[in-house]
Coordinates of C-alpha atoms and ligand atoms in Angstrom, one line a residue:
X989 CA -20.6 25.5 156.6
X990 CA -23.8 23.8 157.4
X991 CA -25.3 20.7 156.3
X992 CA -29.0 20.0 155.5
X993 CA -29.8 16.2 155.5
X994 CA -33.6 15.5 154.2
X995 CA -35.8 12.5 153.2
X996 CA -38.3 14.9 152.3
X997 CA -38.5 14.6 148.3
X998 CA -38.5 18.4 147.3
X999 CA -35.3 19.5 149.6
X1000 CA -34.4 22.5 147.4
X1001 CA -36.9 24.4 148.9
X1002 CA -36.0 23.5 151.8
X1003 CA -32.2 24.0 151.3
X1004 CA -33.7 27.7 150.1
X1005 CA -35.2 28.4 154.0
X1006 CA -31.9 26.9 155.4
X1007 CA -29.7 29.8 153.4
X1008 CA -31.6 32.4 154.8
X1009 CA -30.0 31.7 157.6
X1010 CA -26.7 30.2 156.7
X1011 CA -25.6 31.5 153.7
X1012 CA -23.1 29.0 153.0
X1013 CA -25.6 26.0 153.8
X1014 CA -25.4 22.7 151.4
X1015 CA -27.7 19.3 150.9
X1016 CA -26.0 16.6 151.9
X1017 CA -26.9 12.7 151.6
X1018 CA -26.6 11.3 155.3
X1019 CA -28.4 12.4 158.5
X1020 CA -25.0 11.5 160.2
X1021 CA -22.8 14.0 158.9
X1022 CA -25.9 16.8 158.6
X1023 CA -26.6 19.9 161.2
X1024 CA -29.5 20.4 160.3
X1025 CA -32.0 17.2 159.4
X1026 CA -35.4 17.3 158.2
X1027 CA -37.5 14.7 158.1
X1028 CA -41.3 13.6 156.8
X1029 CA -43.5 11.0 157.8
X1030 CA -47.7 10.1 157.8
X1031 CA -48.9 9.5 160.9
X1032 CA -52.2 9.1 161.9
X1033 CA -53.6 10.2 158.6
X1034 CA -51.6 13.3 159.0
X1035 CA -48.0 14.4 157.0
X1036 CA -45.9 15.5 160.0
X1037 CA -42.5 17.2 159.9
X1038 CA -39.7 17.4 162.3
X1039 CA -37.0 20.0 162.0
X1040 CA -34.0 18.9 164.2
X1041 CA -30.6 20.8 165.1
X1042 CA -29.0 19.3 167.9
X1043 CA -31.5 18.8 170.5
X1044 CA -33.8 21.8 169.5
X1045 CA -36.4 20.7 167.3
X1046 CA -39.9 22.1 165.7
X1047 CA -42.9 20.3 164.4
X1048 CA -45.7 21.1 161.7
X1049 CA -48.2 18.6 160.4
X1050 CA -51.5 18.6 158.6
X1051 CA -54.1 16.7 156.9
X1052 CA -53.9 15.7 153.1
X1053 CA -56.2 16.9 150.8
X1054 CA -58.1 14.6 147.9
X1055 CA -56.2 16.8 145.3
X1056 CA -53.0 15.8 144.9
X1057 CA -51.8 19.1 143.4
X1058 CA -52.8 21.0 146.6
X1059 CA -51.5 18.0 148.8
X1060 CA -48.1 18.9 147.3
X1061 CA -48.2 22.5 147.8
X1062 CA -49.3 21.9 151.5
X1063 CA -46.1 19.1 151.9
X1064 CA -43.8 22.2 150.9
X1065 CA -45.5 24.8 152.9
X1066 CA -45.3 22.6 155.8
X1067 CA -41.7 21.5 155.6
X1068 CA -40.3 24.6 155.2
X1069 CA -42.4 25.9 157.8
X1070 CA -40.9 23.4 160.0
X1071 CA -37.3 24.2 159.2
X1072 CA -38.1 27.8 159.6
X1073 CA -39.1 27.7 162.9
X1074 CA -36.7 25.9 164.0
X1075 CA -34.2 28.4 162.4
X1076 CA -35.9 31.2 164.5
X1077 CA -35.6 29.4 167.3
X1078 CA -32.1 28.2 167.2
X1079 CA -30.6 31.6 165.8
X1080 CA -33.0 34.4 167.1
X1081 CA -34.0 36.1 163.8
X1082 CA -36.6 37.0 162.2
X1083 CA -37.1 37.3 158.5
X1084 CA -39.4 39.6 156.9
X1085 CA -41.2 37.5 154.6
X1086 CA -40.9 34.6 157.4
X1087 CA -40.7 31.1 155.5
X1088 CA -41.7 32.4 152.5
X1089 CA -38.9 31.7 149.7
X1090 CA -38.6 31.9 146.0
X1091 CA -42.7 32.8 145.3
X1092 CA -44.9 35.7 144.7
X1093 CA -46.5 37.2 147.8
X1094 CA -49.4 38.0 145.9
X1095 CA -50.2 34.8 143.9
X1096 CA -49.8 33.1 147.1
X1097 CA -52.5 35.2 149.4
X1098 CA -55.1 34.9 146.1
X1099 CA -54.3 30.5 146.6
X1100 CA -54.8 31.0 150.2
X1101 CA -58.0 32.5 150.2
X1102 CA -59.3 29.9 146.8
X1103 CA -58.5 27.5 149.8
X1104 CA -60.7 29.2 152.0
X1105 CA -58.4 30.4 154.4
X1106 CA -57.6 34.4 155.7
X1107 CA -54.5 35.2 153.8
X1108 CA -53.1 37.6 156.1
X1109 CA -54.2 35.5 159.5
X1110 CA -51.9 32.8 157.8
X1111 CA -49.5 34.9 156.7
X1112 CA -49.1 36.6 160.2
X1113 CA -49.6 33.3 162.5
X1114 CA -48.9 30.3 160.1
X1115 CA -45.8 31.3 157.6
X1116 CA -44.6 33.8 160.1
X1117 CA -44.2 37.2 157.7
X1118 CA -44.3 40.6 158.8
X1119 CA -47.4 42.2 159.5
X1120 CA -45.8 45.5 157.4
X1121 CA -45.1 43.2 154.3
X1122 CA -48.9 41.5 154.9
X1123 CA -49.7 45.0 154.6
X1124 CA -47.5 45.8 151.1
X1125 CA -49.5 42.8 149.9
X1126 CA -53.0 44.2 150.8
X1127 CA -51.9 47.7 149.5
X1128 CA -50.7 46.5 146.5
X1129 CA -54.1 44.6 145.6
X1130 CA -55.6 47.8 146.5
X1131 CA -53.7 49.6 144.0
X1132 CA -54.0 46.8 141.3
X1133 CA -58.0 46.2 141.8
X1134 CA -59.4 46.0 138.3
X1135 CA -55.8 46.5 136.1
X1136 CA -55.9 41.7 137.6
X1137 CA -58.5 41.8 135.1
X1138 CA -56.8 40.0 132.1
X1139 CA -59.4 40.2 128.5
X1140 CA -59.8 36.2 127.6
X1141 CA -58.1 35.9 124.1
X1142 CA -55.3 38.1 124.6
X1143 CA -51.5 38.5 125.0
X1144 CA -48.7 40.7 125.5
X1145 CA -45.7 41.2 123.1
X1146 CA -42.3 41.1 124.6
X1147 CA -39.7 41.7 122.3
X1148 CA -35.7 41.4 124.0
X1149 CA -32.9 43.3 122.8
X1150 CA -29.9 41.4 124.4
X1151 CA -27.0 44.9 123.9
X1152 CA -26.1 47.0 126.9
X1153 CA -22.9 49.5 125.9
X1154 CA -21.3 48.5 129.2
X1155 CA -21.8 45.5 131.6
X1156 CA -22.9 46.5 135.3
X1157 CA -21.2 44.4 138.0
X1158 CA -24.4 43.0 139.5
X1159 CA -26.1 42.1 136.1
X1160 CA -25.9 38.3 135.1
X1161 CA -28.5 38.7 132.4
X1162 CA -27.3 37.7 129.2
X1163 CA -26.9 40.5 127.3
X1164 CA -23.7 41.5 125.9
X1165 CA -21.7 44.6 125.3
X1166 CA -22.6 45.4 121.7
X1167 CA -19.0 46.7 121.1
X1168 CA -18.2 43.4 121.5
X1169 CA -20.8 42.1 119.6
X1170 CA -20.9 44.1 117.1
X1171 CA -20.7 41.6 113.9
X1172 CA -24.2 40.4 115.0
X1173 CA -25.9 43.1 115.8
X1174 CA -27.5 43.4 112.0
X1175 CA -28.0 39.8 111.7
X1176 CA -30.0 39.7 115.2
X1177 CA -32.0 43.1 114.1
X1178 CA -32.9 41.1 111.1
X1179 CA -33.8 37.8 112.9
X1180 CA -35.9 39.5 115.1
X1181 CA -38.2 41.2 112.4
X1182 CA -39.0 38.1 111.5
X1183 CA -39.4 36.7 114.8
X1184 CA -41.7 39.8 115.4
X1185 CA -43.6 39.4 112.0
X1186 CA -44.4 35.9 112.1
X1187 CA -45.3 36.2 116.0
X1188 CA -48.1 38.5 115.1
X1189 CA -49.4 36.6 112.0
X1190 CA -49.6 33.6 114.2
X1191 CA -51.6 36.1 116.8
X1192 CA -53.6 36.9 113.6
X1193 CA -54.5 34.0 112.8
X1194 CA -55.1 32.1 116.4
X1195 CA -57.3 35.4 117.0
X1196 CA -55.1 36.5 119.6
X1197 CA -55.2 40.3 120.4
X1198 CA -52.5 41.8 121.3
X1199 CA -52.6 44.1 124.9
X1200 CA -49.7 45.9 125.8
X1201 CA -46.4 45.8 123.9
X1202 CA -43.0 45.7 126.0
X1203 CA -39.2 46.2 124.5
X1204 CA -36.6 45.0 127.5
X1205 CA -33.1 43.4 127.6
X1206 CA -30.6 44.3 127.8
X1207 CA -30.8 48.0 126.8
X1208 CA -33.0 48.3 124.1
X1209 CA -31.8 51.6 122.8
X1210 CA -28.5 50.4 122.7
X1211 CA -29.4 49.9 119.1
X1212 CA -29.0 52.9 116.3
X1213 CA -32.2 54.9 115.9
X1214 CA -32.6 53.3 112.2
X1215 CA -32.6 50.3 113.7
X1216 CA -35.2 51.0 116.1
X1217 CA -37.4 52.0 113.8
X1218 CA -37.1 48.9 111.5
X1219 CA -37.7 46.6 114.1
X1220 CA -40.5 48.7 115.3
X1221 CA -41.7 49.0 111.9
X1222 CA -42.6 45.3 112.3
X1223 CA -45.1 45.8 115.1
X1224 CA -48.4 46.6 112.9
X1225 CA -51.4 46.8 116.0
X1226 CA -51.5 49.2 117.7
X1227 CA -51.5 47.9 121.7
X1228 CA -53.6 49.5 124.9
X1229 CA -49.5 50.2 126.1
X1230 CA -46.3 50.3 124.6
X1231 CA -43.0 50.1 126.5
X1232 CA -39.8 50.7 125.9
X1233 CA -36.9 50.0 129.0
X1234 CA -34.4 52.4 127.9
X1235 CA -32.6 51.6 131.1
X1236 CA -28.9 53.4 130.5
X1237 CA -29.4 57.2 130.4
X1238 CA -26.3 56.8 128.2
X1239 CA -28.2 55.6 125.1
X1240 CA -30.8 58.0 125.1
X1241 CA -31.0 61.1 122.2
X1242 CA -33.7 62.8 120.9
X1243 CA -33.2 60.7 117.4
X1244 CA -34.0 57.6 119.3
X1245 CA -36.7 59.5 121.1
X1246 CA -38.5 60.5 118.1
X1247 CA -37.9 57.4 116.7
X1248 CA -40.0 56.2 119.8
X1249 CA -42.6 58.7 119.9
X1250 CA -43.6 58.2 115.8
X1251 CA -44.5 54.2 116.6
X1252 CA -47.0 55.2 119.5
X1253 CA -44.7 54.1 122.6
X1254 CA -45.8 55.9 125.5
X1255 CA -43.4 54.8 128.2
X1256 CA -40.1 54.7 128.7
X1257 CA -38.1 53.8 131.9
X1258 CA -34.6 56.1 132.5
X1259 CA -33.3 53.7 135.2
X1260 CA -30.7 55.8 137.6
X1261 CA -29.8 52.9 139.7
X1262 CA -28.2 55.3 142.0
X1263 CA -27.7 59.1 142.3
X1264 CA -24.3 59.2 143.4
X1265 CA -21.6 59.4 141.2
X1266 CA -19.3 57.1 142.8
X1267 CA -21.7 54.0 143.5
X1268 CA -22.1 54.3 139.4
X1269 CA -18.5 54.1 138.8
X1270 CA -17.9 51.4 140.8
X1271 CA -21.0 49.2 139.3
X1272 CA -19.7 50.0 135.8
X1273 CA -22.4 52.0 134.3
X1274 CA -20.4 54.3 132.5
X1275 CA -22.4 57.5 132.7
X1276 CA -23.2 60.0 135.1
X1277 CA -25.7 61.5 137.7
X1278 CA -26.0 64.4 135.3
X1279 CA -26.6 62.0 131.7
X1280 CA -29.7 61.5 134.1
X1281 CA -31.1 64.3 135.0
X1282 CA -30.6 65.3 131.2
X1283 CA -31.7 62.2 129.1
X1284 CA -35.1 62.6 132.1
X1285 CA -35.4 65.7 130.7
X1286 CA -35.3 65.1 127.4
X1287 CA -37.6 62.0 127.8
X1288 CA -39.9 64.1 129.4
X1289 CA -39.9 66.9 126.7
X1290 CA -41.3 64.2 124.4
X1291 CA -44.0 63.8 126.4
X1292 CA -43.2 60.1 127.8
X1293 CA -44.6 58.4 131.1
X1294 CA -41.5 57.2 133.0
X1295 CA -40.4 54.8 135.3
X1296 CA -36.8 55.4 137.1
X1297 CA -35.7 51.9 139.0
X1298 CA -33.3 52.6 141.8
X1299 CA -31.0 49.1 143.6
X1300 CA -30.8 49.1 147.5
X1301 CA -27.8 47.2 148.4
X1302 CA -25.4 48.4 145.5
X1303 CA -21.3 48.0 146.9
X1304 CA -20.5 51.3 148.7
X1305 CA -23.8 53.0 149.4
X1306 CA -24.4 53.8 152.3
X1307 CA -27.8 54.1 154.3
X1308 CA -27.7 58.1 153.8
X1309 CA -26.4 57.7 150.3
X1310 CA -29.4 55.9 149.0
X1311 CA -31.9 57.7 151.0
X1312 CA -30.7 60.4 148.9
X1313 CA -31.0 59.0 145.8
X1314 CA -34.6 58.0 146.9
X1315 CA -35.2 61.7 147.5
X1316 CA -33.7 62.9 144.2
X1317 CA -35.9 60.7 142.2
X1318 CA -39.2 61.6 144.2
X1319 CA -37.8 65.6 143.1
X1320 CA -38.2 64.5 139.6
X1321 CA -41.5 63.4 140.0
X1322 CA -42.0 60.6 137.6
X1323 CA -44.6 58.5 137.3
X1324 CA -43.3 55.2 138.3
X1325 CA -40.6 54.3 140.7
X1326 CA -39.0 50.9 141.5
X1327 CA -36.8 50.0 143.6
X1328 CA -35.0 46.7 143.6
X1329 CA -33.0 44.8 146.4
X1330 CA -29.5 44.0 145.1
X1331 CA -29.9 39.9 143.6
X1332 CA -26.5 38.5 143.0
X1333 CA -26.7 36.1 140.7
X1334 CA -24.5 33.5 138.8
X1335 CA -23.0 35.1 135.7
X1336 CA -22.5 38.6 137.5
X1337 CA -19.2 39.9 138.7
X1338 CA -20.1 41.0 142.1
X1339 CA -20.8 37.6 142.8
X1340 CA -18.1 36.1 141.2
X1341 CA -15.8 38.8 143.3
X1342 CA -17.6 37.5 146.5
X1343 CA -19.6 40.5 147.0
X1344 CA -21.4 40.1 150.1
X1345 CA -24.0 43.9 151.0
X1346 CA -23.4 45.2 154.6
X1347 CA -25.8 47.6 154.2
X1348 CA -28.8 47.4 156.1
X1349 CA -31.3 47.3 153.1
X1350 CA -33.9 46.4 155.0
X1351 CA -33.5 50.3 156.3
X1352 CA -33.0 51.2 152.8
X1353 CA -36.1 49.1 151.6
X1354 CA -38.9 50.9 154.6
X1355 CA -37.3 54.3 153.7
X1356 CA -37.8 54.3 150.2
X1357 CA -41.6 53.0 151.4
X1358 CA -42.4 55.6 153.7
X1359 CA -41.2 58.3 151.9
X1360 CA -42.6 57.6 148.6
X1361 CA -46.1 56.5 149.8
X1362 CA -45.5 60.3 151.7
X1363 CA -44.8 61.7 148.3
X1364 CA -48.3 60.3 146.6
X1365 CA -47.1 57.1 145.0
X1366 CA -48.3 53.7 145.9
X1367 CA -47.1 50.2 145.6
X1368 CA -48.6 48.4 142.2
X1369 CA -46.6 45.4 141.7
X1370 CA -44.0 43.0 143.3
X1371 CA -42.0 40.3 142.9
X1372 CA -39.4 38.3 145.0
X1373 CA -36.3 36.3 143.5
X1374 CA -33.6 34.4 145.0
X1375 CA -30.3 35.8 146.3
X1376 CA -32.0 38.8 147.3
X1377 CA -30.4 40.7 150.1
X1378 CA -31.7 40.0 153.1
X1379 CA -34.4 38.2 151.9
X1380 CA -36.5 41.3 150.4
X1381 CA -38.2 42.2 147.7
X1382 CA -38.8 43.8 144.5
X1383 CA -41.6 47.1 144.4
X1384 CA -42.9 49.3 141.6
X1385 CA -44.6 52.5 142.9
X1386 CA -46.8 54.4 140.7
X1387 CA -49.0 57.7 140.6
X1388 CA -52.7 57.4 140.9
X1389 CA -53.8 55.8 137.5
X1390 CA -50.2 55.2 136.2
X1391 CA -49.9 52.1 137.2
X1392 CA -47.7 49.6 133.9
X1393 CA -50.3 47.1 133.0
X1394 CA -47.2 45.2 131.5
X1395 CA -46.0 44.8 134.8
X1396 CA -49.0 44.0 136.6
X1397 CA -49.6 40.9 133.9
X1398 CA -46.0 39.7 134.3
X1399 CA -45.1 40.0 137.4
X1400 CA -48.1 38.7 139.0
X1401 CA -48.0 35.9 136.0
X1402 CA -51.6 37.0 134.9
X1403 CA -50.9 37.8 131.1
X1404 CA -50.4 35.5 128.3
X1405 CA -47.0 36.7 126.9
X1406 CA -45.9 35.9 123.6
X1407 CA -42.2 36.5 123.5
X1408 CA -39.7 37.2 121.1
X1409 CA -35.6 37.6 120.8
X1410 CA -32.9 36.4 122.8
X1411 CA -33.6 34.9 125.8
X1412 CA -37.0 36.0 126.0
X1413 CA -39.7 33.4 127.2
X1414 CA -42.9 32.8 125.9
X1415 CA -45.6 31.7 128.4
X1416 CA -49.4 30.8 128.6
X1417 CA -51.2 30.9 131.9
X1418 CA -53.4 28.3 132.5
X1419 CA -55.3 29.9 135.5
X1420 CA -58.1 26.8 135.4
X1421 CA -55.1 24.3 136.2
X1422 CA -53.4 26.8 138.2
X1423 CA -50.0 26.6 136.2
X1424 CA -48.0 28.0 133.8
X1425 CA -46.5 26.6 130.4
X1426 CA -43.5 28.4 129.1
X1427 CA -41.4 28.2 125.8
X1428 CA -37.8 29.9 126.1
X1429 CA -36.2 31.2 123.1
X1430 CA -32.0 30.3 122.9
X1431 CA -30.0 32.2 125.3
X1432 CA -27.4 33.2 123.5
X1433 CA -27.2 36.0 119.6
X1434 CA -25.5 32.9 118.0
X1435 CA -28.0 30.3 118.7
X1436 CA -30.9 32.9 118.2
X1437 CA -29.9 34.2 114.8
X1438 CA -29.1 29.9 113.6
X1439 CA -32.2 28.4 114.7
X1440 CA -34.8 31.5 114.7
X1441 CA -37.6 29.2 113.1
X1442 CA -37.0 25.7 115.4
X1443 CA -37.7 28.5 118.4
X1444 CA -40.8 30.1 116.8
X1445 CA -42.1 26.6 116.4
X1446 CA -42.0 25.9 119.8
X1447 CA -43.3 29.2 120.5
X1448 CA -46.3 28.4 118.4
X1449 CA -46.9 24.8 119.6
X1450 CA -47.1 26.7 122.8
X1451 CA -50.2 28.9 121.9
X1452 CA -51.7 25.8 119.5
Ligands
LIG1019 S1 -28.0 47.9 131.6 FE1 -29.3 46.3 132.6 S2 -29.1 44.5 131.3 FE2 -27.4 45.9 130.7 S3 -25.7 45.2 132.0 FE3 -26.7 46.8 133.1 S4 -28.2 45.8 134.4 FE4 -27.6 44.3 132.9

């Protein structure tokens, strides 16, 4: 284990940098018993940083600003540069997105250039990423172009269903099995309507329009098709995009389907995960490579766009076993592909087992690249998280002019999003103070269904 001693006064970003490198790495209070010591100090006018392992050391420093807010940014930047480079030096590597930890890519290269600097000569020289993942960025503004463009007075409408029919091993969401939970399912469908019903009146009446309309989870069709339709009964405007993750092929049947298609949803994501049978046995998804290829069909029959999200990095696929599953879902065709890098979170089993991926997914990650870019899709959207294998990231691909305007306004935290169920967080974008204030509903069915009216209060004061 290593230890990370420093007086700077934001160390877990620091500490984040640091276990990129050393998985196991921890804070600790004394530079004594530390490997690894960080330290901050203004000199000359100037914040310098010194990075120190033993007798290698690196050092960044630069000139505050009159703003504090950007001062603070620049003392992060700055010290985790610091640490990184010494990191490179010490152990040899490389990381793709270089120091870059825990933040959008995107958002990021848009602050650069408000600062008046090139984004992708200081992402190259200065924070040390790739010059293919400088190039994802660029593409994926490419792709994006006008969809940034966010109308002033709007929001979107996220509504959570917190049910999945079986619990995947790397999922530490807080959805629960609905077998399980099945005594509150009718009282949460019912807590929700209101949730939804007052959540619009409010929108009504604050002249908020609503954009794009986005059901997630959990697996939202994990509920009954009558029950569907009477919480979709409850959503009365009629959005530019309406979304519905589906997610387990398991849960799809043409009742739910027309269910779907009779309240104006137009997308639907069919997530495989994987396309070999045994990787979806061991992850617990309890259905099968065909359920997909079927319930796609089917989705497809009624008339849907849809997104399939694949995982590189999943226990027991190999390199050749998820090219393959890349290749089956570019066979398909559908509209939007994502893939995601395995994030082992707290609350999931894999993590709780240990689970450690020996795949290469970096491999995985510039295969599924090249060969969907080859096959006519393009990068729209993507986000990074932490405990992402080998420090990668998250990509949706789309077809020319099917790019998920949901996606776009979340992901690259552009959209006002007024949120409702379990879990789901409320949040209002304050792009003229460059931050973001967000209102989270409970975590947890109980608490949701209990307090429903304390939360839409808060959600409210949010928007006021
Ligand atoms: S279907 Fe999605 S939300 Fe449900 S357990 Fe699996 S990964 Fe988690």
């Amino acid at each position: 284990m290593r230890h990370l001693y420093t007086n700077f006064p934001y160390p877990p970003e620091v500490h984040d940098v640091v276990k990129l490198f050393f998985t196991d790495a921890e804070l600790c209070d004394s530079p004594e018993f530390a490997d690894i010591v960080l330290t901050e100090k203004q000199e000359k006018g100037r914040y310098v940083y010194r990075a120190a392992m033993g007798e290698i050391c690196s050092e960044q420093s630069f000139e505050p600003f009159s703003d504090e807010l950007q001062t603070t940014r620049l003392r992060k930047r700055y010290a985790k540069l610091a640490t990184y480079n010494l990191l490179t030096s010490v152990t040899g590597k490389k990381m793709p997105w270089g120091s870059l930890t825990g933040i959008r890519p995107t958002k990021l290269a848009e602050q650069l250039s408000r600062e008046g600097l090139d984004w992708r000569k200081t992402f190259v020289d200065v924070l040390g990423v790739s010059k293919e993942k400088t190039q994802l960025v660029a593409d994926i503004f490419a792709t994006q172009g006008s969809l940034r463009n966010r109308k002033s007075g709007s929001a979107d409408l996220y509504v959570g269903i917190p049910f999945c029919v079986s619990r995947c091993s790397y999922c530490s969401f807080t959805s629960g099995e609905i077998e399980r939970l099945k005594k509150y399912v009718e009282p949460y469908v019912e807590a929700l309507k209101q949730d939804i019903k007052k959540t619009l009146q409010f929108a009504r009446n604050n002249s908020i329009t609503i954009q794009n309309v986005y059901f997630g989870g959990g697996t939202p069709t994990s509920l009954s098709a009558k029950q569907l339709d009477e919480v979709m009964d409850c959503i009365d405007v009629t959005p530019v995009e309406y979304t519905v993750e589906a997610g387990r092929p398991d849960t799809i049947d043409e009742d739910k389907l027309s269910v779907l298609k009779a309240h104006g949803v137009q997308r639907l994501s069919v997530n495989p995960q994987t396309f070999n049978q045994s990787v979806l046995d061991v992850i617990g998804r309890r259905h099968t490579v065909q359920d997909i290829y079927e319930k796609y069909a089917l989705a497809k029959q009624y008339g849907f766009v849809v997104n399939m999200d694949l995982i590189a990095g999943l226990p027991t696929e190999t390199y050749e076993m998820f090219c393959y599953s890349v290749d089956c879902a570019i066979r398909l065709q559908p509209e939007n592909i994502t893939v995601h890098t395995l994030a082992l979170k707290h609350g999931s089993k894999l993590k709780e087992q240990g689970y450690l991926s020996e795949a290469n997914v970096e491999k995985m990650v510039n295969y599924s690249h090249d060969a969907f870019c080859k096959a006519g899709y393009a990068p729209y959207y993507m986000y990074r998280q932490k405990y992402m294998a080998q420090n990668l990231e998250n990509v949706g691909y789309c077809k020319s002019g099917k790019a998920c305007l949901y996606n776009i306004g979340i992901m690259e935290e552009l959209s006002d999003i007024l949120a409702c169920g379990t879990n789901a967080i409320s949040k209002r974008v304050l792009t003229n103070e460059n931050r973001i204030e967000r209102a989270a509903n409970a975590k947890d069915v109980i608490t949701y269904i209990q307090r429903n009216e304390e939360y839409l209060e808060k959600k409210f004061q949010l928007f006021c």
